[in-house]
PDB file of C-alpha atoms in Angstrom:
ATOM      1  CA  UNK A 261      62.376  45.292 127.755  1.00 90.00           C
ATOM      2  CA  UNK A 262      63.338  41.388 129.139  1.00 92.00           C
ATOM      3  CA  UNK A 263      61.436  39.465 126.886  1.00 90.00           C
ATOM      4  CA  UNK A 264      61.138  41.402 124.629  1.00 90.00           C
ATOM      5  CA  UNK A 265      64.586  40.852 123.382  1.00 89.00           C
ATOM      6  CA  UNK A 266      64.163  37.366 124.329  1.00 86.00           C
ATOM      7  CA  UNK A 267      61.860  37.077 121.867  1.00 85.00           C
ATOM      8  CA  UNK A 268      63.526  38.284 119.210  1.00 84.00           C
ATOM      9  CA  UNK A 269      67.059  36.240 119.453  1.00 79.00           C
ATOM     10  CA  UNK A 270      66.130  32.565 120.389  1.00 76.00           C
ATOM     11  CA  UNK A 271      69.589  32.435 120.838  1.00 73.00           C
ATOM     12  CA  UNK A 272      71.369  35.185 123.376  1.00 82.00           C
ATOM     13  CA  UNK A 273      71.506  33.837 126.928  1.00 83.00           C
ATOM     14  CA  UNK A 274      71.461  35.782 130.359  1.00 88.00           C
ATOM     15  CA  UNK A 275      74.589  37.329 129.500  1.00 88.00           C
ATOM     16  CA  UNK A 276      73.956  38.200 126.299  1.00 87.00           C
ATOM     17  CA  UNK A 277      70.493  40.149 127.101  1.00 90.00           C
ATOM     18  CA  UNK A 278      72.324  41.802 130.845  1.00 91.00           C
ATOM     19  CA  UNK A 279      74.809  43.220 128.292  1.00 90.00           C
ATOM     20  CA  UNK A 280      71.909  44.760 125.290  1.00 90.00           C
ATOM     21  CA  UNK A 281      70.052  45.334 128.603  1.00 90.00           C
ATOM     22  CA  UNK A 282      73.265  47.485 130.606  1.00 88.00           C
ATOM     23  CA  UNK A 283      74.251  49.349 127.142  1.00 87.00           C
ATOM     24  CA  UNK A 284      70.147  50.383 127.072  1.00 89.00           C
ATOM     25  CA  UNK A 285      70.487  52.031 130.513  1.00 88.00           C
ATOM     26  CA  UNK A 286      69.149  49.223 131.882  1.00 90.00           C
ATOM     27  CA  UNK A 287      70.132  48.001 135.028  1.00 91.00           C
ATOM     28  CA  UNK A 288      69.147  44.212 136.025  1.00 91.00           C
ATOM     29  CA  UNK A 289      70.445  41.548 137.778  1.00 91.00           C
ATOM     30  CA  UNK A 290      70.504  38.217 136.722  1.00 89.00           C
ATOM     31  CA  UNK A 291      68.293  36.435 139.266  1.00 91.00           C
ATOM     32  CA  UNK A 292      65.932  39.277 137.079  1.00 92.00           C
ATOM     33  CA  UNK A 293      66.559  37.849 133.745  1.00 88.00           C
ATOM     34  CA  UNK A 294      65.728  35.048 134.505  1.00 88.00           C
ATOM     35  CA  UNK A 295      62.972  35.486 135.615  1.00 90.00           C
ATOM     36  CA  UNK A 296      61.413  37.207 132.807  1.00 90.00           C
ATOM     37  CA  UNK A 297      62.669  35.523 129.656  1.00 87.00           C
ATOM     38  CA  UNK A 298      61.684  33.881 127.440  1.00 86.00           C
ATOM     39  CA  UNK A 299      62.353  30.328 126.981  1.00 81.00           C
ATOM     40  CA  UNK A 300      63.059  28.579 123.616  1.00 72.00           C
ATOM     41  CA  UNK A 301      63.642  25.492 123.444  1.00 71.00           C
ATOM     42  CA  UNK A 302      66.747  24.217 121.901  1.00 63.00           C
ATOM     43  CA  UNK A 303      66.117  24.516 117.848  1.00 58.00           C
ATOM     44  CA  UNK A 304      67.526  21.630 116.209  1.00 57.00           C
ATOM     45  CA  UNK A 305      70.839  22.583 114.059  1.00 62.00           C
ATOM     46  CA  UNK A 306      70.230  23.246 110.110  1.00 62.00           C
ATOM     47  CA  UNK A 307      69.835  20.168 107.627  1.00 69.00           C
ATOM     48  CA  UNK A 308      73.162  19.333 105.240  1.00 67.00           C
ATOM     49  CA  UNK A 309      71.106  20.928 102.508  1.00 69.00           C
ATOM     50  CA  UNK A 310      69.575  23.943 103.948  1.00 71.00           C
ATOM     51  CA  UNK A 311      73.613  24.843 105.160  1.00 68.00           C
ATOM     52  CA  UNK A 312      74.310  24.996 100.683  1.00 69.00           C
ATOM     53  CA  UNK A 313      71.082  26.884 100.203  1.00 70.00           C
ATOM     54  CA  UNK A 314      71.598  29.523 102.939  1.00 73.00           C
ATOM     55  CA  UNK A 315      75.532  29.508 101.662  1.00 71.00           C
ATOM     56  CA  UNK A 316      75.013  29.442  97.457  1.00 75.00           C
ATOM     57  CA  UNK A 317      76.805  31.670  96.639  1.00 79.00           C
ATOM     58  CA  UNK A 318      79.738  30.715  98.138  1.00 83.00           C
ATOM     59  CA  UNK A 319      80.094  27.304  97.127  1.00 86.00           C
ATOM     60  CA  UNK A 320      81.155  25.347  93.754  1.00 90.00           C
ATOM     61  CA  UNK A 321      81.551  21.707  93.697  1.00 93.00           C
ATOM     62  CA  UNK A 322      83.840  19.017  91.408  1.00 95.00           C
ATOM     63  CA  UNK A 323      83.409  15.937  90.655  1.00 96.00           C
ATOM     64  CA  UNK A 324      83.997  13.574  88.092  1.00 97.00           C
ATOM     65  CA  UNK A 325      82.224  11.058  85.435  1.00 97.00           C
ATOM     66  CA  UNK A 326      83.459   8.639  83.471  1.00 97.00           C
ATOM     67  CA  UNK A 327      82.372   7.994  80.179  1.00 98.00           C
ATOM     68  CA  UNK A 328      83.328   5.581  77.317  1.00 97.00           C
ATOM     69  CA  UNK A 329      84.420   5.663  74.334  1.00 97.00           C
ATOM     70  CA  UNK A 330      83.792   3.787  70.703  1.00 96.00           C
ATOM     71  CA  UNK A 331      87.189   2.087  71.002  1.00 94.00           C
ATOM     72  CA  UNK A 332      86.807   0.854  75.364  1.00 94.00           C
ATOM     73  CA  UNK A 333      88.657   4.048  76.247  1.00 96.00           C
ATOM     74  CA  UNK A 334      87.583   5.267  78.914  1.00 97.00           C
ATOM     75  CA  UNK A 335      87.722   9.315  79.626  1.00 98.00           C
ATOM     76  CA  UNK A 336      87.237  11.686  82.956  1.00 98.00           C
ATOM     77  CA  UNK A 337      85.781  14.930  82.769  1.00 98.00           C
ATOM     78  CA  UNK A 338      85.893  17.442  85.787  1.00 97.00           C
ATOM     79  CA  UNK A 339      83.158  18.984  85.996  1.00 97.00           C
ATOM     80  CA  UNK A 340      83.615  22.393  88.202  1.00 95.00           C
ATOM     81  CA  UNK A 341      80.132  24.365  88.986  1.00 95.00           C
ATOM     82  CA  UNK A 342      79.051  27.127  91.119  1.00 92.00           C
ATOM     83  CA  UNK A 343      76.326  26.837  92.826  1.00 88.00           C
ATOM     84  CA  UNK A 344      74.395  30.448  92.640  1.00 88.00           C
ATOM     85  CA  UNK A 345      72.993  30.353  89.400  1.00 91.00           C
ATOM     86  CA  UNK A 346      73.752  25.943  87.940  1.00 93.00           C
ATOM     87  CA  UNK A 347      77.308  27.372  85.627  1.00 95.00           C
ATOM     88  CA  UNK A 348      79.691  25.251  84.868  1.00 96.00           C
ATOM     89  CA  UNK A 349      82.917  27.226  84.704  1.00 92.00           C
ATOM     90  CA  UNK A 350      85.104  24.608  83.796  1.00 94.00           C
ATOM     91  CA  UNK A 351      85.007  21.268  82.709  1.00 97.00           C
ATOM     92  CA  UNK A 352      87.413  19.422  81.214  1.00 96.00           C
ATOM     93  CA  UNK A 353      88.649  15.668  79.350  1.00 97.00           C
ATOM     94  CA  UNK A 354      91.226  13.323  80.610  1.00 97.00           C
ATOM     95  CA  UNK A 355      92.342   9.803  79.625  1.00 96.00           C
ATOM     96  CA  UNK A 356      94.309  10.182  82.316  1.00 94.00           C
ATOM     97  CA  UNK A 357      93.676  11.508  84.831  1.00 94.00           C
ATOM     98  CA  UNK A 358      95.874  13.141  88.293  1.00 93.00           C
ATOM     99  CA  UNK A 359      95.921  15.195  91.178  1.00 91.00           C
ATOM    100  CA  UNK A 360      98.163  17.715  89.767  1.00 91.00           C
ATOM    101  CA  UNK A 361      96.127  17.324  86.853  1.00 94.00           C
ATOM    102  CA  UNK A 362      93.022  18.258  88.575  1.00 93.00           C
ATOM    103  CA  UNK A 363      94.354  20.887  90.832  1.00 90.00           C
ATOM    104  CA  UNK A 364      95.585  23.235  87.900  1.00 90.00           C
ATOM    105  CA  UNK A 365      91.889  22.886  86.354  1.00 92.00           C
ATOM    106  CA  UNK A 366      90.550  24.113  90.025  1.00 87.00           C
ATOM    107  CA  UNK A 367      93.374  26.884  90.036  1.00 85.00           C
ATOM    108  CA  UNK A 368      92.776  27.811  86.411  1.00 84.00           C
ATOM    109  CA  UNK A 369      88.469  28.251  87.422  1.00 83.00           C
ATOM    110  CA  UNK A 370      87.955  28.150  90.844  1.00 78.00           C
ATOM    111  CA  UNK A 371      85.758  31.995  91.078  1.00 70.00           C
ATOM    112  CA  UNK A 372      87.554  34.711  92.709  1.00 68.00           C
ATOM    113  CA  UNK A 373      84.512  35.421  94.012  1.00 64.00           C
ATOM    114  CA  UNK A 374      83.582  31.458  96.094  1.00 67.00           C
ATOM    115  CA  UNK A 375      85.175  30.878  99.392  1.00 77.00           C
ATOM    116  CA  UNK A 376      84.282  26.996  99.749  1.00 87.00           C
ATOM    117  CA  UNK A 377      84.813  23.722  97.650  1.00 92.00           C
ATOM    118  CA  UNK A 378      82.527  20.900  98.202  1.00 91.00           C
ATOM    119  CA  UNK A 379      83.906  18.084  96.654  1.00 94.00           C
ATOM    120  CA  UNK A 380      84.270  14.133  97.529  1.00 94.00           C
ATOM    121  CA  UNK A 381      86.704  11.549  98.640  1.00 93.00           C
ATOM    122  CA  UNK A 382      88.003  10.402  95.778  1.00 92.00           C
ATOM    123  CA  UNK A 383      91.562   9.745  96.366  1.00 89.00           C
ATOM    124  CA  UNK A 384      93.365  11.518  92.806  1.00 90.00           C
ATOM    125  CA  UNK A 385      92.745  14.676  95.046  1.00 92.00           C
ATOM    126  CA  UNK A 386      95.809  13.848  96.674  1.00 87.00           C
ATOM    127  CA  UNK A 387      98.546  15.792  97.889  1.00 88.00           C
ATOM    128  CA  UNK A 388      99.346  18.312  95.221  1.00 86.00           C
ATOM    129  CA  UNK A 389      95.450  18.908  95.099  1.00 90.00           C
ATOM    130  CA  UNK A 390      96.104  19.972  99.168  1.00 88.00           C
ATOM    131  CA  UNK A 391      98.432  22.431  98.530  1.00 87.00           C
ATOM    132  CA  UNK A 392      97.758  23.988  95.284  1.00 84.00           C
ATOM    133  CA  UNK A 393      93.449  24.173  96.813  1.00 85.00           C
ATOM    134  CA  UNK A 394      95.749  24.909 100.369  1.00 84.00           C
ATOM    135  CA  UNK A 395      97.280  27.926  98.412  1.00 85.00           C
ATOM    136  CA  UNK A 396      94.498  29.320  97.193  1.00 85.00           C
ATOM    137  CA  UNK A 397      93.076  29.589 100.604  1.00 83.00           C
ATOM    138  CA  UNK A 398      89.998  28.177  99.654  1.00 86.00           C
ATOM    139  CA  UNK A 399      88.479  26.125 102.155  1.00 88.00           C
ATOM    140  CA  UNK A 400      87.984  22.277 100.710  1.00 91.00           C
ATOM    141  CA  UNK A 401      84.118  21.206 102.240  1.00 89.00           C
ATOM    142  CA  UNK A 402      84.303  17.351 102.009  1.00 93.00           C
ATOM    143  CA  UNK A 403      81.168  14.983 101.552  1.00 93.00           C
ATOM    144  CA  UNK A 404      80.933  11.677 104.072  1.00 91.00           C
ATOM    145  CA  UNK A 405      82.454   8.381 102.399  1.00 90.00           C
ATOM    146  CA  UNK A 406      79.503   6.814  99.873  1.00 87.00           C
ATOM    147  CA  UNK A 407      77.066  10.060 100.246  1.00 90.00           C
ATOM    148  CA  UNK A 408      76.697  11.789  97.408  1.00 89.00           C
ATOM    149  CA  UNK A 409      73.473  12.895  98.183  1.00 88.00           C
ATOM    150  CA  UNK A 410      75.808  15.094  99.935  1.00 88.00           C
ATOM    151  CA  UNK A 411      77.097  17.050  96.976  1.00 91.00           C
ATOM    152  CA  UNK A 412      74.002  17.365  94.780  1.00 90.00           C
ATOM    153  CA  UNK A 413      74.313  20.695  92.627  1.00 91.00           C
ATOM    154  CA  UNK A 414      77.137  18.716  90.709  1.00 95.00           C
ATOM    155  CA  UNK A 415      75.354  15.075  91.011  1.00 95.00           C
ATOM    156  CA  UNK A 416      72.408  16.840  89.267  1.00 94.00           C
ATOM    157  CA  UNK A 417      73.963  18.446  86.977  1.00 96.00           C
ATOM    158  CA  UNK A 418      76.103  15.013  86.010  1.00 97.00           C
ATOM    159  CA  UNK A 419      73.374  13.271  85.742  1.00 96.00           C
ATOM    160  CA  UNK A 420      71.320  15.508  83.378  1.00 95.00           C
ATOM    161  CA  UNK A 421      74.636  15.456  81.316  1.00 97.00           C
ATOM    162  CA  UNK A 422      74.030  11.927  80.717  1.00 97.00           C
ATOM    163  CA  UNK A 423      70.521  12.225  80.250  1.00 95.00           C
ATOM    164  CA  UNK A 424      70.403  14.913  77.824  1.00 94.00           C
ATOM    165  CA  UNK A 425      73.633  13.930  76.145  1.00 96.00           C
ATOM    166  CA  UNK A 426      75.565  11.454  76.253  1.00 97.00           C
ATOM    167  CA  UNK A 427      73.332   7.884  76.492  1.00 96.00           C
ATOM    168  CA  UNK A 428      71.808   8.937  73.448  1.00 95.00           C
ATOM    169  CA  UNK A 429      75.356   9.798  71.629  1.00 96.00           C
ATOM    170  CA  UNK A 430      78.699   7.333  70.453  1.00 96.00           C
ATOM    171  CA  UNK A 431      82.080   8.938  71.984  1.00 97.00           C
ATOM    172  CA  UNK A 432      84.696   8.369  69.343  1.00 97.00           C
ATOM    173  CA  UNK A 433      87.967  10.155  70.963  1.00 97.00           C
ATOM    174  CA  UNK A 434      88.516  12.907  73.909  1.00 97.00           C
ATOM    175  CA  UNK A 435      88.705  15.532  70.968  1.00 96.00           C
ATOM    176  CA  UNK A 436      85.103  14.680  69.265  1.00 97.00           C
ATOM    177  CA  UNK A 437      84.117  14.551  73.403  1.00 98.00           C
ATOM    178  CA  UNK A 438      85.479  17.812  74.010  1.00 97.00           C
ATOM    179  CA  UNK A 439      83.406  18.453  71.404  1.00 97.00           C
ATOM    180  CA  UNK A 440      80.103  17.156  71.961  1.00 97.00           C
ATOM    181  CA  UNK A 441      80.004  18.535  75.996  1.00 98.00           C
ATOM    182  CA  UNK A 442      81.611  22.283  74.754  1.00 97.00           C
ATOM    183  CA  UNK A 443      78.108  22.274  72.356  1.00 97.00           C
ATOM    184  CA  UNK A 444      76.075  20.749  74.760  1.00 97.00           C
ATOM    185  CA  UNK A 445      77.094  23.130  77.820  1.00 98.00           C
ATOM    186  CA  UNK A 446      76.257  26.182  75.232  1.00 97.00           C
ATOM    187  CA  UNK A 447      73.151  25.318  74.798  1.00 95.00           C
ATOM    188  CA  UNK A 448      73.029  23.944  78.993  1.00 96.00           C
ATOM    189  CA  UNK A 449      74.009  27.496  79.877  1.00 97.00           C
ATOM    190  CA  UNK A 450      71.784  30.428  76.908  1.00 96.00           C
ATOM    191  CA  UNK A 451      68.583  27.490  76.867  1.00 93.00           C
ATOM    192  CA  UNK A 452      67.603  24.905  78.874  1.00 94.00           C
ATOM    193  CA  UNK A 453      65.305  26.318  81.677  1.00 93.00           C
ATOM    194  CA  UNK A 454      66.095  25.503  85.116  1.00 91.00           C
ATOM    195  CA  UNK A 455      63.742  24.662  88.091  1.00 87.00           C
ATOM    196  CA  UNK A 456      65.310  25.947  90.679  1.00 85.00           C
ATOM    197  CA  UNK A 457      66.282  28.720  88.917  1.00 90.00           C
ATOM    198  CA  UNK A 458      62.829  29.980  88.573  1.00 89.00           C
ATOM    199  CA  UNK A 459      62.258  28.348  85.345  1.00 91.00           C
ATOM    200  CA  UNK A 460      65.071  30.137  84.339  1.00 93.00           C
ATOM    201  CA  UNK A 461      68.932  29.718  82.314  1.00 95.00           C
ATOM    202  CA  UNK A 462      72.180  30.190  84.641  1.00 95.00           C
ATOM    203  CA  UNK A 463      72.504  32.924  81.444  1.00 96.00           C
ATOM    204  CA  UNK A 464      69.452  34.517  82.491  1.00 94.00           C
ATOM    205  CA  UNK A 465      66.996  34.846  79.227  1.00 93.00           C
ATOM    206  CA  UNK A 466      64.182  37.669  78.855  1.00 91.00           C
ATOM    207  CA  UNK A 467      61.204  36.780  78.000  1.00 91.00           C
ATOM    208  CA  UNK A 468      60.323  37.751  74.686  1.00 91.00           C
ATOM    209  CA  UNK A 469      56.863  39.064  73.967  1.00 89.00           C
ATOM    210  CA  UNK A 470      54.387  38.692  71.575  1.00 89.00           C
ATOM    211  CA  UNK A 471      55.303  41.419  69.390  1.00 90.00           C
ATOM    212  CA  UNK A 472      58.209  40.311  68.910  1.00 89.00           C
ATOM    213  CA  UNK A 473      57.320  37.815  66.076  1.00 91.00           C
ATOM    214  CA  UNK A 474      56.192  34.011  65.007  1.00 92.00           C
ATOM    215  CA  UNK A 475      58.143  31.564  66.678  1.00 92.00           C
ATOM    216  CA  UNK A 476      61.176  29.729  65.360  1.00 93.00           C
ATOM    217  CA  UNK A 477      63.090  26.657  66.032  1.00 92.00           C
ATOM    218  CA  UNK A 478      66.461  26.360  66.441  1.00 94.00           C
ATOM    219  CA  UNK A 479      68.552  22.832  66.809  1.00 93.00           C
ATOM    220  CA  UNK A 480      70.809  23.182  69.813  1.00 94.00           C
ATOM    221  CA  UNK A 481      73.618  20.321  70.310  1.00 95.00           C
ATOM    222  CA  UNK A 482      73.208  18.113  67.283  1.00 91.00           C
ATOM    223  CA  UNK A 483      69.595  18.321  66.759  1.00 92.00           C
ATOM    224  CA  UNK A 484      68.998  16.804  70.607  1.00 92.00           C
ATOM    225  CA  UNK A 485      67.035  19.401  71.532  1.00 92.00           C
ATOM    226  CA  UNK A 486      66.138  22.586  70.354  1.00 92.00           C
ATOM    227  CA  UNK A 487      65.880  25.984  71.314  1.00 92.00           C
ATOM    228  CA  UNK A 488      63.161  28.718  70.473  1.00 93.00           C
ATOM    229  CA  UNK A 489      62.588  32.261  69.693  1.00 93.00           C
ATOM    230  CA  UNK A 490      60.689  35.168  68.165  1.00 92.00           C
ATOM    231  CA  UNK A 491      61.925  36.294  65.232  1.00 91.00           C
ATOM    232  CA  UNK A 492      59.887  39.397  62.667  1.00 88.00           C
ATOM    233  CA  UNK A 493      58.723  37.934  60.161  1.00 74.00           C
TER     234      UNK A 493
END
């Protein structure tokens, strides 16, 4: 029994195994436990990527991207991404981001079933931001300085936004950018398949069998992208 327990529970020490044996009505000395317990090499600490993957349902990431306009102004886009289904839970655009504005976006957008907020160390997340997040009972997970790879999900999202959309349009103003992103996120959630989601969409998309009709093409995001559906003739 000592070998069986120690094989199944590599992290258990002698006191834990002795306590478990005692609850099973088996009284042995510590020396006996030490004699028969299997020795395991110390398991390595989980990587940051593994940590994020193991807690994917509990995490939300936030980040800003900057977008220049035709009039040489710079707009800031805040995105709030839930890790589980890669859904953009919220976004907003402003020319003058402040800690108060950012905190208010999180208050309005943060999913009630998430517990951790992953973000970088940008100065925009100042004291008002800390107070708002603290009052919500949300734990902040800060990435290391100059380590965007520690926030991979939202960084990948920002890359997709640029490659799929913003690199191909000229933004006129804040209202125009908000309209473009609204259209893109509609496409992103409902039609864009993701390798990490087993080639499904953030909003799961059913498979359409052959008997549903012929394949019809529909334009999205002003014709930048298309989606395909089967429609009866």
